[in-house]
Every structure is written in structure tokens, then in C-alpha cells.
CSV table of N, CA and C and ligand atoms in Angstrom, one decimal:
chain,number,residue,atom,x,y,z
A,1426,MET,N,27.7,-2.4,-28.6
A,1426,MET,CA,28.2,-1.0,-27.9
A,1426,MET,C,29.3,-2.2,-28.1
A,1427,THR,N,30.9,-1.9,-28.6
A,1427,THR,CA,32.3,-2.6,-28.5
A,1427,THR,C,32.9,-2.1,-26.8
A,1428,HIS,N,34.2,-2.9,-27.0
A,1428,HIS,CA,34.1,-2.4,-25.4
A,1428,HIS,C,36.3,-2.7,-26.3
A,1429,ILE,N,36.4,-1.9,-25.0
A,1429,ILE,CA,38.2,-1.6,-25.3
A,1429,ILE,C,38.4,-3.4,-25.1
A,1430,THR,N,39.0,-3.5,-25.5
A,1430,THR,CA,39.6,-5.3,-25.4
A,1430,THR,C,41.4,-5.7,-25.9
A,1431,GLY,N,41.7,-6.8,-24.9
A,1431,GLY,CA,43.0,-6.6,-25.7
A,1431,GLY,C,42.8,-8.4,-25.5
A,1432,ILE,N,44.5,-9.3,-25.9
A,1432,ILE,CA,44.5,-10.9,-25.5
A,1432,ILE,C,45.3,-10.4,-24.6
A,1433,THR,N,45.3,-12.2,-24.1
A,1433,THR,CA,45.8,-12.7,-22.8
A,1433,THR,C,47.0,-13.1,-23.7
A,1434,ARG,N,48.4,-13.5,-23.3
A,1434,ARG,CA,49.5,-13.6,-23.3
A,1434,ARG,C,49.5,-15.2,-24.9
A,1435,GLY,N,48.0,-16.3,-24.3
A,1435,GLY,CA,48.1,-17.2,-24.8
A,1435,GLY,C,46.1,-16.7,-26.1
A,1436,GLY,N,46.3,-15.7,-25.6
A,1436,GLY,CA,45.5,-15.6,-27.1
A,1436,GLY,C,44.4,-15.4,-26.5
A,1437,LYS,N,43.4,-15.8,-25.7
A,1437,LYS,CA,42.1,-15.4,-25.6
A,1437,LYS,C,41.8,-14.2,-25.1
A,1438,CYS,N,40.3,-13.7,-25.8
A,1438,CYS,CA,39.6,-12.6,-25.7
A,1438,CYS,C,39.6,-12.1,-24.3
A,1439,TRP,N,40.7,-10.5,-23.9
A,1439,TRP,CA,39.9,-10.6,-21.9
A,1439,TRP,C,39.3,-8.4,-22.5
A,1440,THR,N,38.4,-8.3,-21.9
A,1440,THR,CA,38.2,-7.6,-21.5
A,1440,THR,C,38.1,-6.1,-20.1
A,1441,PRO,N,39.1,-5.2,-20.4
A,1441,PRO,CA,39.5,-5.4,-18.5
A,1441,PRO,C,38.0,-4.4,-18.1
A,1442,GLN,N,38.6,-5.1,-17.5
A,1442,GLN,CA,36.8,-3.8,-16.2
A,1442,GLN,C,37.7,-3.2,-15.5
A,1443,PHE,N,37.2,-1.7,-15.8
A,1443,PHE,CA,37.5,0.1,-15.3
A,1443,PHE,C,37.4,-0.3,-14.0
A,1444,ILE,N,37.4,0.7,-13.3
A,1444,ILE,CA,37.4,0.7,-11.9
A,1444,ILE,C,36.7,2.3,-12.5
A,1445,VAL,N,35.3,2.1,-11.5
A,1445,VAL,CA,34.2,3.5,-11.9
A,1445,VAL,C,33.9,4.3,-10.9
A,1446,ALA,N,34.2,3.6,-9.0
A,1446,ALA,CA,33.7,4.1,-7.8
A,1446,ALA,C,33.7,3.7,-7.1
A,1447,ILE,N,34.8,4.5,-5.5
A,1447,ILE,CA,34.9,2.8,-4.5
A,1447,ILE,C,33.8,3.8,-4.1
A,1448,ASN,N,33.0,2.5,-2.9
A,1448,ASN,CA,31.9,2.4,-1.6
A,1448,ASN,C,32.8,3.1,-0.7
A,1449,GLN,N,33.0,4.6,-0.4
A,1449,GLN,CA,33.7,5.3,0.7
A,1449,GLN,C,33.5,5.0,2.4
A,1450,ALA,N,31.9,4.1,2.3
A,1450,ALA,CA,30.6,4.9,3.1
A,1450,ALA,C,31.3,3.1,3.8
A,1451,ASN,N,31.2,2.5,2.9
A,1451,ASN,CA,32.1,0.8,3.3
A,1451,ASN,C,33.6,0.5,3.8
A,1452,CYS,N,34.1,1.4,3.5
A,1452,CYS,CA,36.2,1.1,3.5
A,1452,CYS,C,36.7,1.3,4.8
A,1453,ILE,N,37.5,0.2,5.3
A,1453,ILE,CA,38.0,0.4,6.1
A,1453,ILE,C,39.4,1.5,6.2
A,1454,GLY,N,40.5,1.3,5.2
A,1454,GLY,CA,40.9,1.9,5.0
A,1454,GLY,C,42.6,1.8,5.3
A,1455,CYS,N,42.0,-0.2,5.1
A,1455,CYS,CA,43.0,-0.8,4.8
A,1455,CYS,C,44.0,-0.1,3.7
A,1456,GLY,N,44.3,-0.1,3.2
A,1456,GLY,CA,45.2,0.1,2.2
A,1456,GLY,C,45.6,-1.0,1.5
A,1457,ARG,N,45.0,-2.1,1.6
A,1457,ARG,CA,45.5,-3.4,0.6
A,1457,ARG,C,44.9,-3.0,-1.0
A,1458,CYS,N,44.3,-2.2,-1.5
A,1458,CYS,CA,43.9,-2.2,-3.0
A,1458,CYS,C,45.0,-0.8,-3.4
A,1459,TYR,N,45.3,0.1,-3.0
A,1459,TYR,CA,46.4,0.5,-3.0
A,1459,TYR,C,47.3,0.1,-3.5
A,1460,LYS,N,48.0,-1.3,-2.4
A,1460,LYS,CA,49.2,-1.5,-2.5
A,1460,LYS,C,49.0,-2.5,-3.6
A,1461,VAL,N,48.1,-3.4,-4.0
A,1461,VAL,CA,48.1,-4.2,-5.4
A,1461,VAL,C,47.7,-3.8,-6.2
A,1462,CYS,N,47.4,-2.2,-6.8
A,1462,CYS,CA,47.6,-1.7,-7.8
A,1462,CYS,C,48.3,-1.3,-8.7
A,1463,PRO,N,48.9,-1.7,-9.5
A,1463,PRO,CA,50.2,-1.2,-10.6
A,1463,PRO,C,50.1,0.1,-11.1
A,1464,ARG,N,48.7,0.8,-10.8
A,1464,ARG,CA,49.1,2.0,-11.2
A,1464,ARG,C,48.9,2.9,-10.6
A,1465,ASN,N,48.2,4.5,-11.3
A,1465,ASN,CA,48.4,5.1,-10.3
A,1465,ASN,C,46.8,6.2,-9.4
A,1466,VAL,N,46.2,5.2,-9.5
A,1466,VAL,CA,44.7,5.0,-9.4
A,1466,VAL,C,44.1,5.4,-8.2
A,1467,PHE,N,44.7,4.6,-7.1
A,1467,PHE,CA,44.5,5.2,-5.3
A,1467,PHE,C,45.3,6.2,-5.3
A,1468,ASP,N,44.7,7.2,-4.4
A,1468,ASP,CA,45.4,8.1,-2.9
A,1468,ASP,C,44.9,7.6,-1.4
A,1469,LEU,N,44.8,7.2,-0.7
A,1469,LEU,CA,44.2,7.2,1.0
A,1469,LEU,C,44.6,8.7,1.1
A,1470,VAL,N,43.2,8.7,1.6
A,1470,VAL,CA,42.8,10.5,2.5
A,1470,VAL,C,42.0,10.6,3.6
A,1471,GLU,N,41.8,11.8,4.2
A,1471,GLU,CA,40.8,11.7,5.5
A,1471,GLU,C,39.8,11.8,5.0
A,1472,ARG,N,39.0,10.7,5.8
A,1472,ARG,CA,37.9,11.0,5.9
A,1472,ARG,C,36.2,12.6,6.1
A,1473,ASP,N,36.0,12.3,5.0
A,1473,ASP,CA,35.3,14.0,5.6
A,1473,ASP,C,34.2,13.6,6.9
A,1474,ALA,N,33.9,14.0,7.6
A,1474,ALA,CA,33.1,14.0,8.8
A,1474,ALA,C,31.8,14.1,8.3
A,1475,ASP,N,31.1,14.4,7.2
A,1475,ASP,CA,29.9,14.0,6.7
A,1475,ASP,C,29.8,11.7,6.6
A,1476,GLU,N,30.5,11.5,5.8
A,1476,GLU,CA,30.9,10.2,5.8
A,1476,GLU,C,32.0,9.6,6.2
A,1477,ASP,N,32.0,10.3,8.0
A,1477,ASP,CA,32.0,9.3,9.1
A,1477,ASP,C,30.7,8.5,9.7
A,1478,GLU,N,29.7,9.3,9.4
A,1478,GLU,CA,28.5,9.3,10.4
A,1478,GLU,C,27.6,7.7,9.6
A,1479,ASP,N,28.1,7.6,8.2
A,1479,ASP,CA,27.4,6.4,7.8
A,1479,ASP,C,28.5,4.6,7.7
A,1480,ALA,N,29.9,5.7,8.0
A,1480,ALA,CA,31.3,5.0,8.1
A,1480,ALA,C,30.5,3.2,9.5
A,1481,ASP,N,30.9,2.0,8.7
A,1481,ASP,CA,30.7,1.1,9.4
A,1481,ASP,C,32.3,0.5,10.6
A,1482,ASP,N,32.9,1.7,10.0
A,1482,ASP,CA,34.4,1.4,11.4
A,1482,ASP,C,34.9,3.1,11.5
A,1483,ASP,N,35.3,3.6,12.4
A,1483,ASP,CA,35.5,5.0,12.6
A,1483,ASP,C,36.9,4.9,12.6
A,1484,THR,N,37.4,4.5,11.1
A,1484,THR,CA,38.7,4.8,11.0
A,1484,THR,C,39.0,5.8,10.3
A,1485,ALA,N,40.2,7.3,10.3
A,1485,ALA,CA,39.6,8.8,9.9
A,1485,ALA,C,40.8,8.0,9.0
A,1486,MET,N,40.9,7.1,8.0
A,1486,MET,CA,41.2,7.4,6.5
A,1486,MET,C,40.0,6.5,5.8
A,1487,VAL,N,40.5,6.5,4.4
A,1487,VAL,CA,39.3,6.7,3.6
A,1487,VAL,C,40.1,6.1,1.8
A,1488,MET,N,40.0,5.8,1.6
A,1488,MET,CA,40.5,5.2,0.2
A,1488,MET,C,40.0,5.7,-1.3
A,1489,SER,N,40.5,7.3,-2.0
A,1489,SER,CA,40.5,7.4,-3.0
A,1489,SER,C,41.1,6.9,-4.5
A,1490,ILE,N,40.1,7.3,-5.7
A,1490,ILE,CA,40.5,7.3,-7.0
A,1490,ILE,C,40.9,9.0,-7.3
A,1491,VAL,N,41.5,8.8,-7.7
A,1491,VAL,CA,42.5,10.0,-8.0
A,1491,VAL,C,42.7,10.1,-9.5
A,1492,ASP,N,43.2,9.1,-10.3
A,1492,ASP,CA,43.6,9.3,-11.4
A,1492,ASP,C,42.3,8.0,-11.5
A,1493,ALA,N,41.2,7.7,-12.0
A,1493,ALA,CA,40.7,7.0,-12.7
A,1493,ALA,C,41.4,6.1,-14.4
A,1494,LEU,N,41.7,7.5,-14.6
A,1494,LEU,CA,42.5,7.4,-16.3
A,1494,LEU,C,43.5,6.6,-16.6
A,1495,ASP,N,44.2,6.5,-15.3
A,1495,ASP,CA,45.3,5.5,-15.0
A,1495,ASP,C,45.2,3.6,-15.0
A,1496,CYS,N,43.5,3.3,-15.1
A,1496,CYS,CA,43.6,2.5,-14.7
A,1496,CYS,C,43.1,1.8,-15.9
A,1497,ILE,N,44.2,0.2,-15.8
A,1497,ILE,CA,44.1,-0.5,-16.7
A,1497,ILE,C,43.6,-1.5,-16.7
A,1498,GLY,N,42.6,-1.5,-15.5
A,1498,GLY,CA,41.3,-3.0,-15.9
A,1498,GLY,C,41.7,-4.0,-15.0
A,1499,CYS,N,42.7,-4.2,-14.8
A,1499,CYS,CA,43.3,-5.3,-14.3
A,1499,CYS,C,42.3,-6.8,-12.7
A,1500,GLY,N,41.3,-5.4,-12.6
A,1500,GLY,CA,40.5,-6.6,-11.5
A,1500,GLY,C,41.1,-6.8,-10.0
A,1501,ALA,N,42.6,-6.5,-9.7
A,1501,ALA,CA,42.9,-6.6,-8.3
A,1501,ALA,C,42.6,-6.2,-7.3
A,1502,CYS,N,42.3,-4.9,-6.9
A,1502,CYS,CA,41.4,-4.2,-6.2
A,1502,CYS,C,40.7,-5.0,-5.5
A,1503,SER,N,39.7,-5.2,-6.5
A,1503,SER,CA,38.6,-5.6,-5.8
A,1503,SER,C,38.6,-6.7,-5.0
A,1504,ARG,N,39.0,-7.8,-5.7
A,1504,ARG,CA,40.4,-8.9,-5.4
A,1504,ARG,C,40.9,-9.2,-3.5
A,1505,VAL,N,41.0,-8.4,-4.0
A,1505,VAL,CA,41.6,-8.3,-2.3
A,1505,VAL,C,40.8,-7.2,-1.0
A,1506,CYS,N,40.1,-6.1,-1.5
A,1506,CYS,CA,39.0,-5.9,-0.5
A,1506,CYS,C,38.1,-6.2,-0.1
A,1507,ALA,N,38.6,-6.6,1.3
A,1507,ALA,CA,37.0,-7.7,2.1
A,1507,ALA,C,36.4,-7.3,2.1
A,1508,LYS,N,35.9,-5.6,1.6
A,1508,LYS,CA,34.8,-5.2,1.7
A,1508,LYS,C,34.3,-4.9,1.0
A,1509,SER,N,34.2,-5.1,-0.7
A,1509,SER,CA,33.8,-4.8,-1.9
A,1509,SER,C,33.3,-3.8,-1.8
A,1510,CYS,N,34.4,-2.6,-2.0
A,1510,CYS,CA,33.9,-1.6,-2.3
A,1510,CYS,C,33.8,-1.0,-3.5
A,1511,HIS,N,34.6,-2.2,-4.4
A,1511,HIS,CA,34.7,-1.1,-6.0
A,1511,HIS,C,34.4,-1.7,-6.9
A,1512,SER,N,33.6,-0.6,-7.9
A,1512,SER,CA,32.2,-1.6,-8.8
A,1512,SER,C,33.2,-1.0,-10.2
A,1513,HIS,N,33.2,-1.8,-11.0
A,1513,HIS,CA,34.2,-1.5,-12.2
A,1513,HIS,C,33.2,-1.9,-13.7
A,1514,ALA,N,33.7,-1.3,-14.9
A,1514,ALA,CA,32.8,-1.4,-15.9
A,1514,ALA,C,33.6,-1.3,-17.0
A,1515,PRO,N,33.3,-2.4,-18.6
A,1515,PRO,CA,34.1,-2.2,-19.6
A,1515,PRO,C,33.8,-0.8,-19.8
A,1516,GLN,N,34.9,-0.6,-20.3
A,1516,GLN,CA,35.2,0.9,-21.0
A,1516,GLN,C,34.6,0.9,-23.1
A,1517,ALA,N,33.9,1.9,-23.1
A,1517,ALA,CA,33.8,2.1,-25.0
A,1517,ALA,C,34.5,2.2,-25.4
A,1518,ALA,N,34.7,1.6,-26.7
A,1518,ALA,CA,36.2,1.7,-27.5
A,1518,ALA,C,35.6,2.8,-28.1
B,171,SF4,S1,41.7,-2.8,-11.5
B,171,SF4,FE1,43.9,-2.8,-11.4
B,171,SF4,S2,44.6,-0.9,-12.5
B,171,SF4,FE2,42.3,-0.8,-11.8
B,171,SF4,S3,41.9,1.0,-9.7
B,171,SF4,FE3,42.0,-1.8,-10.1
B,171,SF4,S4,44.3,-2.7,-9.2
B,171,SF4,FE4,44.1,-0.6,-10.4
B,172,SF4,S1,40.5,-3.0,0.0
B,172,SF4,FE1,38.3,-2.1,0.2
B,172,SF4,S2,38.7,-1.6,2.4
B,172,SF4,FE2,40.8,-1.8,2.1
B,172,SF4,S3,41.9,0.4,1.1
B,172,SF4,FE3,40.5,-0.6,-0.4
B,172,SF4,S4,38.2,-0.2,-0.9
B,172,SF4,FE4,39.1,0.8,1.5
């Protein structure tokens, strides 16, 4: 299967890893991924009462994906998340 690919400025092949999910049960609502994301993919929302039972922190806010199709697959969100909440995958071309 071929995936969406590009090249770096130096000409090396780059396969973007697009956001596919956030593990909201692990999210502590710190907002770091929101701050580093260069696109309009995330938003902080109020945590559902159901999710509160699974959360490892009693924060009222949790990160949510509001526009996955705006992701450019840079991976910055995963690099700043202390709770390893994000899952990524290449996109079939
Ligand atoms: S991979 Fe990049 S563009 Fe996509 S959600 Fe994460 S920070 Fe935003
Ligand atoms: S960086 Fe991780 S823990 Fe912080 S808001 Fe984003 S997903 Fe949640």
C-alpha cells in the first residue's frame, strides 16, 4: 500500500504520521499538544462524567480531536505529551 509522502528540504523521503486518536482516560488536560499543534486539530473540552471514573487525574478538562482532517502528520503533539495519549498512522494515498 502506498501512503501520502513528501520530502524534506534536503530531499529525504518523509511519511507523515497523522493523528488518529487520543486516549482521553490518560489525558491530564495540560494543553501542551494544543499549543504545539500548527493546525486546528485539537480543543480542550469538559470531560464526560463516565470518563472521570477511568481518568488517572481528576482534571475537569480533556483534549479532544475536533478536525483530524486538518492534521499534517508532524508528530509534535506526541513529542510533548507526558502521558503518551496520541496515536498516529500514515494515510493511504
Ligand atoms: S501530528 Fe502535528 S498537525 Fe497533527 S495533530 Fe499532532 S501536532 Fe497537530
Ligand atoms: S499533551 Fe497529552 S496530557 Fe496534555 S492535553 Fe495533550 S493529550 Fe492531554
